[in-house]
Amino acid sequence: MQIIKTALLAYGGSGKLFHAPFLNVHDGFKLIGAWERSKKNIRHDYPDAKSFDTLEEILASDAQLIIVNTPIYTHYEYTKKALEAGKNVLVEKAFTSTSEEAKMLDNIAKEKNLKLCVYQNRRWDSDFLTVQKVFQRGELGEILEAEIRFERYNPNLSPKAWKEKKQPGSGILMDLGAHIIDQALVLFGWPEAVFADIRNLRPTTQVNDFFDILLYYPNNRVRLKATFFAKEPLPGYVLQGRNGSFIKMRGDVQEDELKLGKIPNRSSWGTEDSENQGFINIGDKRENLETLQGNYLHLFDALYKSIVMDEKVPVPASDAVQSLKIMEAAEESALTGKIISLKK
């Protein structure tokens, strides 16, 4: 089996939780190391891995895949350098700070015949996979209205100063918004227009921590909402069709299991508690629906095949371009108070 040597550009929260464990258990990847600027922690968890001192050292290594898991404002620079060094690249959401940057990186990757993928791991959340299945089965009939929410209660400022600093890529729109905008596009495709309310609710914060976005489609509306002031979160997913409704709370357990140090597997990983099952109501029948199993390993499976077998990447840069265009339109709408028409 061909092994893809892989390096991380950071070994903090995301590197330690969302990437290294999956690379370590996947037969097709070998984690060769990470760029660690101050604390040297990776060898404690992975003794065979190397702690790189500079980006240049990683780019000169035999790594075939670079994972850009640094703050968003660095993504364009680091990804461009990695592509120019002949590396395939996996970039965390929101991919870049602007849609123009995203398009430029996509062009570079295509010119160099390299794989460039966006780490939209929440396409493989148990709750979203279940919603997607319900949507695709079509038993709800034409969807007239949908809501996707990502709500938390976190009124305090982040101890990570860069997260609270007003700079490209900061704020909840780029953070949680990148996930649910992507999910809306997966389900419903490109909308005709956007209307948005974006606010800063925490005292002294410099970045947005609330948004309410309405996507306009010819025959339906999709509402996307995130906030840090939801002590009692509402359902994460609501589909209202001509024949009935499907309601689902957020329940994916993968992040919590990773924080507990659990190791991903292919049998029981990502299995939600039954109490978090969604329910479907059609006609005179209302019943719970078993939640599908989530697993971020499937993203790495697809990425492996894209590199080794020259298949399509699981989340192409062009998807990120569309998400970023919607974010930019949402910001314009919030600033002007107008509905913003969209062009692809």
Short mmCIF file of C-alpha atoms in Angstrom, two decimals:
data_model
loop_
_atom_site.label_atom_id
_atom_site.label_comp_id
_atom_site.label_asym_id
_atom_site.label_seq_id
_atom_site.Cartn_x
_atom_site.Cartn_y
_atom_site.Cartn_z
CA MET A 1 0.00 0.00 0.00
CA GLN A 2 1.40 3.38 -0.97
CA ILE A 3 2.08 5.53 2.10
CA ILE A 4 1.57 9.30 2.00
CA LYS A 5 4.05 11.07 4.24
CA THR A 6 2.23 13.93 5.95
CA ALA A 7 3.25 16.95 8.02
CA LEU A 8 1.19 19.36 10.13
CA LEU A 9 1.84 23.09 10.28
CA ALA A 10 0.88 23.17 13.97
CA TYR A 11 0.41 20.74 16.81
CA GLY A 12 -2.06 22.58 18.99
CA GLY A 13 -5.73 21.80 19.46
CA SER A 14 -6.65 20.97 15.86
CA GLY A 15 -3.46 19.09 15.03
CA LYS A 16 -3.61 17.01 18.17
CA LEU A 17 -7.36 16.28 17.99
CA PHE A 18 -8.63 16.44 14.43
CA HIS A 19 -5.68 15.33 12.33
CA ALA A 20 -2.97 13.32 14.08
CA PRO A 21 -5.27 10.57 15.47
CA PHE A 22 -6.80 9.89 12.05
CA LEU A 23 -3.46 9.97 10.25
CA ASN A 24 -2.07 7.60 12.84
CA VAL A 25 -4.78 4.94 12.47
CA HIS A 26 -5.14 5.23 8.68
CA ASP A 27 -2.99 2.68 6.85
CA GLY A 28 -2.35 5.05 3.97
CA PHE A 29 -0.79 7.97 5.86
CA LYS A 30 2.35 8.41 7.93
CA LEU A 31 2.61 11.44 10.20
CA ILE A 32 6.24 12.47 9.87
CA GLY A 33 6.05 15.57 12.07
CA ALA A 34 4.75 19.05 12.76
CA TRP A 35 5.97 22.63 12.78
CA GLU A 36 6.20 23.56 16.46
CA ARG A 37 7.14 27.15 17.17
CA SER A 38 7.58 27.05 20.96
CA LYS A 39 6.26 23.99 22.82
CA LYS A 40 7.64 20.70 21.52
CA ASN A 41 4.88 18.19 22.17
CA ILE A 42 4.43 15.96 19.15
CA ARG A 43 7.14 13.44 20.04
CA HIS A 44 5.47 12.84 23.39
CA ASP A 45 2.44 11.47 21.54
CA TYR A 46 4.19 10.17 18.42
CA PRO A 47 7.83 9.28 19.22
CA ASP A 48 8.74 8.69 15.56
CA ALA A 49 7.52 12.13 14.46
CA LYS A 50 9.81 15.10 14.06
CA SER A 51 9.37 18.56 15.52
CA PHE A 52 10.19 20.98 12.70
CA ASP A 53 11.51 24.43 13.61
CA THR A 54 10.51 26.27 10.43
CA LEU A 55 8.08 26.09 7.55
CA GLU A 56 11.02 25.97 5.16
CA GLU A 57 12.28 22.83 6.88
CA ILE A 58 8.95 21.10 6.32
CA LEU A 59 8.77 22.21 2.69
CA ALA A 60 12.24 20.78 2.10
CA SER A 61 11.29 17.45 3.69
CA ASP A 62 9.93 14.38 1.92
CA ALA A 63 6.36 15.16 3.04
CA GLN A 64 3.92 14.58 0.20
CA LEU A 65 0.94 16.14 2.00
CA ILE A 66 0.97 19.32 4.09
CA ILE A 67 -1.92 20.06 6.44
CA VAL A 68 -2.41 23.79 6.95
CA ASN A 69 -4.05 23.97 10.39
CA THR A 70 -2.90 27.43 11.43
CA PRO A 71 -5.01 30.61 11.93
CA ILE A 72 -7.08 31.53 8.86
CA TYR A 73 -5.13 34.71 8.10
CA THR A 74 -2.03 32.55 7.42
CA HIS A 75 -3.74 30.01 5.14
CA TYR A 76 -3.16 31.76 1.84
CA GLU A 77 0.56 32.36 2.41
CA TYR A 78 1.33 28.89 3.78
CA THR A 79 -0.79 27.03 1.23
CA LYS A 80 0.75 28.96 -1.67
CA LYS A 81 4.26 28.13 -0.44
CA ALA A 82 3.36 24.46 0.00
CA LEU A 83 1.89 24.20 -3.49
CA GLU A 84 4.89 25.98 -5.00
CA ALA A 85 7.10 23.43 -3.22
CA GLY A 86 5.21 20.64 -5.01
CA LYS A 87 3.17 19.43 -2.03
CA ASN A 88 -0.45 18.31 -1.93
CA VAL A 89 -2.33 20.35 0.67
CA LEU A 90 -5.23 19.88 3.07
CA VAL A 91 -6.40 23.24 4.46
CA GLU A 92 -8.69 23.78 7.42
CA LYS A 93 -11.83 25.84 6.99
CA ALA A 94 -12.56 28.64 6.26
CA PHE A 95 -9.80 27.89 3.73
CA THR A 96 -8.75 31.52 3.16
CA SER A 97 -9.79 35.02 4.21
CA THR A 98 -11.29 35.96 0.83
CA SER A 99 -12.82 34.25 -2.18
CA GLU A 100 -10.16 35.80 -4.43
CA GLU A 101 -7.39 34.16 -2.40
CA ALA A 102 -9.24 30.85 -2.64
CA LYS A 103 -9.51 31.11 -6.42
CA MET A 104 -5.81 31.92 -6.77
CA LEU A 105 -4.82 28.86 -4.73
CA ASP A 106 -7.19 26.68 -6.74
CA ASN A 107 -5.55 27.88 -9.95
CA ILE A 108 -2.04 27.19 -8.64
CA ALA A 109 -2.99 23.65 -7.62
CA LYS A 110 -4.51 22.95 -11.04
CA GLU A 111 -1.48 24.37 -12.87
CA LYS A 112 0.85 22.14 -10.85
CA ASN A 113 -1.46 19.10 -10.97
CA LEU A 114 -1.56 18.89 -7.18
CA LYS A 115 -4.41 17.96 -4.86
CA LEU A 116 -5.84 20.82 -2.82
CA CYS A 117 -8.56 19.90 -0.36
CA VAL A 118 -10.60 21.76 2.27
CA TYR A 119 -10.93 20.12 5.68
CA GLN A 120 -14.72 20.29 5.96
CA ASN A 121 -14.85 17.48 8.50
CA ARG A 122 -18.43 18.22 9.57
CA ARG A 123 -19.75 16.83 6.31
CA TRP A 124 -18.98 13.55 8.09
CA ASP A 125 -20.77 14.40 11.35
CA SER A 126 -23.39 11.83 12.34
CA ASP A 127 -26.15 14.43 12.53
CA PHE A 128 -25.47 15.98 9.13
CA LEU A 129 -25.14 12.58 7.42
CA THR A 130 -28.56 11.69 8.82
CA VAL A 131 -30.11 14.96 7.64
CA GLN A 132 -28.56 14.44 4.21
CA LYS A 133 -30.08 10.95 4.00
CA VAL A 134 -33.54 12.26 4.91
CA PHE A 135 -33.21 15.04 2.35
CA GLN A 136 -32.11 12.66 -0.41
CA ARG A 137 -34.90 10.13 0.26
CA GLY A 138 -37.41 12.82 -0.68
CA GLU A 139 -40.25 11.61 1.55
CA LEU A 140 -40.69 15.10 3.04
CA GLY A 141 -41.63 16.32 -0.41
CA GLU A 142 -40.46 19.69 -1.67
CA ILE A 143 -38.48 21.45 1.07
CA LEU A 144 -40.03 24.86 1.65
CA GLU A 145 -37.98 25.97 4.63
CA ALA A 146 -34.84 24.77 6.41
CA GLU A 147 -32.72 25.86 9.34
CA ILE A 148 -29.17 24.92 10.26
CA ARG A 149 -27.88 26.20 13.61
CA PHE A 150 -24.55 25.94 15.38
CA GLU A 151 -25.17 27.43 18.81
CA ARG A 152 -23.05 27.48 21.96
CA TYR A 153 -23.02 29.23 25.29
CA ASN A 154 -19.61 30.85 25.65
CA PRO A 155 -19.95 34.47 26.84
CA ASN A 156 -16.27 34.85 27.76
CA LEU A 157 -13.52 35.96 25.44
CA SER A 158 -11.17 33.26 24.15
CA PRO A 159 -7.84 32.93 26.01
CA LYS A 160 -6.27 32.66 22.56
CA ALA A 161 -5.70 36.35 21.86
CA TRP A 162 -5.52 35.96 18.08
CA LYS A 163 -9.10 34.64 18.03
CA GLU A 164 -10.40 37.90 19.52
CA LYS A 165 -8.31 40.24 17.40
CA LYS A 166 -9.98 41.98 14.47
CA GLN A 167 -8.08 40.62 11.50
CA PRO A 168 -8.79 38.68 8.30
CA GLY A 169 -10.50 35.39 9.11
CA SER A 170 -11.55 36.19 12.67
CA GLY A 171 -15.04 35.84 14.12
CA ILE A 172 -17.84 33.30 14.30
CA LEU A 173 -18.86 33.79 10.66
CA MET A 174 -15.53 32.41 9.45
CA ASP A 175 -15.40 29.80 12.23
CA LEU A 176 -18.77 28.12 12.69
CA GLY A 177 -20.29 29.81 9.65
CA ALA A 178 -17.85 28.04 7.36
CA HIS A 179 -19.34 24.71 8.46
CA ILE A 180 -23.04 25.42 8.16
CA ILE A 181 -22.77 27.48 4.97
CA ASP A 182 -20.94 24.53 3.45
CA GLN A 183 -23.66 22.15 4.64
CA ALA A 184 -26.37 24.37 3.16
CA LEU A 185 -24.58 24.35 -0.19
CA VAL A 186 -24.22 20.56 -0.09
CA LEU A 187 -27.98 20.19 0.45
CA PHE A 188 -29.47 23.02 -1.58
CA GLY A 189 -26.82 24.30 -3.97
CA TRP A 190 -26.16 27.90 -4.92
CA PRO A 191 -28.73 30.47 -3.68
CA GLU A 192 -30.02 33.50 -5.54
CA ALA A 193 -29.52 36.05 -2.75
CA VAL A 194 -28.45 36.61 0.85
CA PHE A 195 -29.76 38.71 3.72
CA ALA A 196 -27.80 38.79 7.00
CA ASP A 197 -27.51 40.21 10.49
CA ILE A 198 -24.02 39.98 12.00
CA ARG A 199 -23.24 41.33 15.46
CA ASN A 200 -20.67 41.55 18.26
CA LEU A 201 -22.50 40.65 21.48
CA ARG A 202 -19.75 40.04 24.06
CA PRO A 203 -18.51 43.17 25.86
CA THR A 204 -15.14 44.41 24.53
CA THR A 205 -14.94 41.79 21.77
CA GLN A 206 -13.50 42.95 18.45
CA VAL A 207 -14.96 40.09 16.41
CA ASN A 208 -18.45 38.97 15.40
CA ASP A 209 -20.01 36.35 17.69
CA PHE A 210 -23.55 36.18 16.26
CA PHE A 211 -24.98 35.83 12.80
CA ASP A 212 -28.37 35.15 11.27
CA ILE A 213 -28.21 34.52 7.52
CA LEU A 214 -31.14 33.95 5.19
CA LEU A 215 -30.42 32.25 1.86
CA TYR A 216 -32.98 32.85 -0.90
CA TYR A 217 -33.77 30.05 -3.34
CA PRO A 218 -36.49 30.12 -6.03
CA ASN A 219 -38.93 27.99 -4.00
CA ASN A 220 -37.56 27.90 -0.48
CA ARG A 221 -35.59 29.74 2.21
CA VAL A 222 -32.69 28.45 4.31
CA ARG A 223 -31.79 30.11 7.62
CA LEU A 224 -28.29 29.74 9.08
CA LYS A 225 -27.61 30.87 12.62
CA ALA A 226 -24.74 30.78 15.13
CA THR A 227 -24.27 32.47 18.48
CA PHE A 228 -22.27 32.22 21.71
CA PHE A 229 -25.38 33.01 23.78
CA ALA A 230 -27.50 29.87 23.52
CA LYS A 231 -27.79 28.42 27.00
CA GLU A 232 -30.58 26.20 25.66
CA PRO A 233 -29.73 25.43 22.01
CA LEU A 234 -32.54 24.88 19.53
CA PRO A 235 -32.47 21.97 17.07
CA GLY A 236 -29.39 22.05 14.86
CA TYR A 237 -31.35 20.96 11.80
CA VAL A 238 -34.93 21.58 10.71
CA LEU A 239 -36.39 20.52 7.37
CA GLN A 240 -39.97 21.61 6.61
CA GLY A 241 -41.40 19.92 3.51
CA ARG A 242 -44.80 19.81 1.83
CA ASN A 243 -45.34 16.31 3.26
CA GLY A 244 -43.87 16.76 6.73
CA SER A 245 -40.95 17.74 8.93
CA PHE A 246 -37.63 16.40 10.19
CA ILE A 247 -36.07 17.81 13.36
CA LYS A 248 -32.61 16.90 14.68
CA MET A 249 -30.54 18.21 17.59
CA ARG A 250 -26.80 18.37 17.15
CA GLY A 251 -25.38 15.19 18.60
CA ASP A 252 -22.13 14.22 16.89
CA VAL A 253 -19.76 12.83 19.52
CA GLN A 254 -16.47 12.76 17.64
CA GLU A 255 -14.98 15.99 19.00
CA ASP A 256 -15.87 15.05 22.58
CA GLU A 257 -14.43 11.57 22.16
CA LEU A 258 -11.20 12.98 20.73
CA LYS A 259 -10.88 15.36 23.68
CA LEU A 260 -11.14 12.33 25.98
CA GLY A 261 -8.22 10.76 24.17
CA LYS A 262 -10.23 8.02 22.46
CA ILE A 263 -8.76 6.48 19.31
CA PRO A 264 -10.84 6.53 16.08
CA ASN A 265 -11.91 3.19 14.62
CA ARG A 266 -14.16 1.96 11.82
CA SER A 267 -16.67 -0.02 13.86
CA SER A 268 -18.15 2.03 16.69
CA TRP A 269 -16.58 5.45 16.19
CA GLY A 270 -18.94 8.40 15.88
CA THR A 271 -21.98 6.56 17.23
CA GLU A 272 -24.46 8.98 18.82
CA ASP A 273 -26.50 8.26 21.93
CA SER A 274 -30.00 7.14 20.99
CA GLU A 275 -31.48 9.99 23.03
CA ASN A 276 -30.20 12.43 20.41
CA GLN A 277 -32.12 10.82 17.55
CA GLY A 278 -34.08 13.15 15.32
CA PHE A 279 -37.73 12.64 14.55
CA ILE A 280 -39.68 12.67 11.34
CA ASN A 281 -43.37 13.59 11.13
CA ILE A 282 -45.27 12.69 7.95
CA GLY A 283 -49.05 12.40 7.76
CA ASP A 284 -50.28 10.82 10.99
CA LYS A 285 -46.95 9.11 11.72
CA ARG A 286 -44.32 10.66 13.99
CA GLU A 287 -41.28 8.51 14.77
CA ASN A 288 -37.64 8.73 15.80
CA LEU A 289 -35.07 8.08 13.12
CA GLU A 290 -31.86 6.19 13.88
CA THR A 291 -28.79 8.40 13.50
CA LEU A 292 -26.14 7.34 11.01
CA GLN A 293 -22.60 6.75 12.21
CA GLY A 294 -20.22 9.68 11.72
CA ASN A 295 -16.52 9.24 11.01
CA TYR A 296 -13.91 11.74 9.88
CA LEU A 297 -11.81 8.80 8.68
CA HIS A 298 -13.98 8.82 5.55
CA LEU A 299 -12.60 12.25 4.63
CA PHE A 300 -9.06 10.84 4.87
CA ASP A 301 -10.13 7.77 2.86
CA ALA A 302 -11.33 10.00 0.04
CA LEU A 303 -8.26 12.24 0.26
CA TYR A 304 -5.99 9.20 0.06
CA LYS A 305 -7.74 7.96 -3.09
CA SER A 306 -7.54 11.42 -4.65
CA ILE A 307 -3.76 11.52 -4.22
CA VAL A 308 -2.89 7.88 -4.98
CA MET A 309 -5.55 7.09 -7.59
CA ASP A 310 -5.95 10.61 -8.99
CA GLU A 311 -9.61 10.77 -7.99
CA LYS A 312 -11.44 13.99 -7.16
CA VAL A 313 -10.70 15.50 -3.77
CA PRO A 314 -13.56 15.11 -1.27
CA VAL A 315 -13.94 18.87 -0.73
CA PRO A 316 -12.46 20.90 -3.62
CA ALA A 317 -11.26 24.47 -3.32
CA SER A 318 -14.09 25.55 -5.60
CA ASP A 319 -16.53 24.65 -2.80
CA ALA A 320 -14.66 27.00 -0.47
CA VAL A 321 -14.81 29.76 -3.08
CA GLN A 322 -18.61 29.52 -3.04
CA SER A 323 -18.78 29.52 0.77
CA LEU A 324 -16.53 32.55 0.98
CA LYS A 325 -18.60 34.42 -1.60
CA ILE A 326 -21.66 33.88 0.59
CA MET A 327 -19.77 35.11 3.66
CA GLU A 328 -18.70 38.22 1.77
CA ALA A 329 -22.26 38.84 0.62
CA ALA A 330 -23.49 38.33 4.19
CA GLU A 331 -21.05 40.94 5.47
CA GLU A 332 -22.19 43.37 2.77
CA SER A 333 -25.83 42.72 3.66
CA ALA A 334 -25.23 43.26 7.38
CA LEU A 335 -23.42 46.51 6.63
CA THR A 336 -26.00 47.90 4.18
CA GLY A 337 -29.20 46.31 5.47
CA LYS A 338 -29.98 45.12 1.95
CA ILE A 339 -30.64 41.80 0.24
CA ILE A 340 -27.55 40.98 -1.82
CA SER A 341 -28.02 39.20 -5.13
CA LEU A 342 -25.48 36.49 -5.88
CA LYS A 343 -23.56 35.49 -8.99
CA LYS A 344 -21.44 32.37 -9.22
#
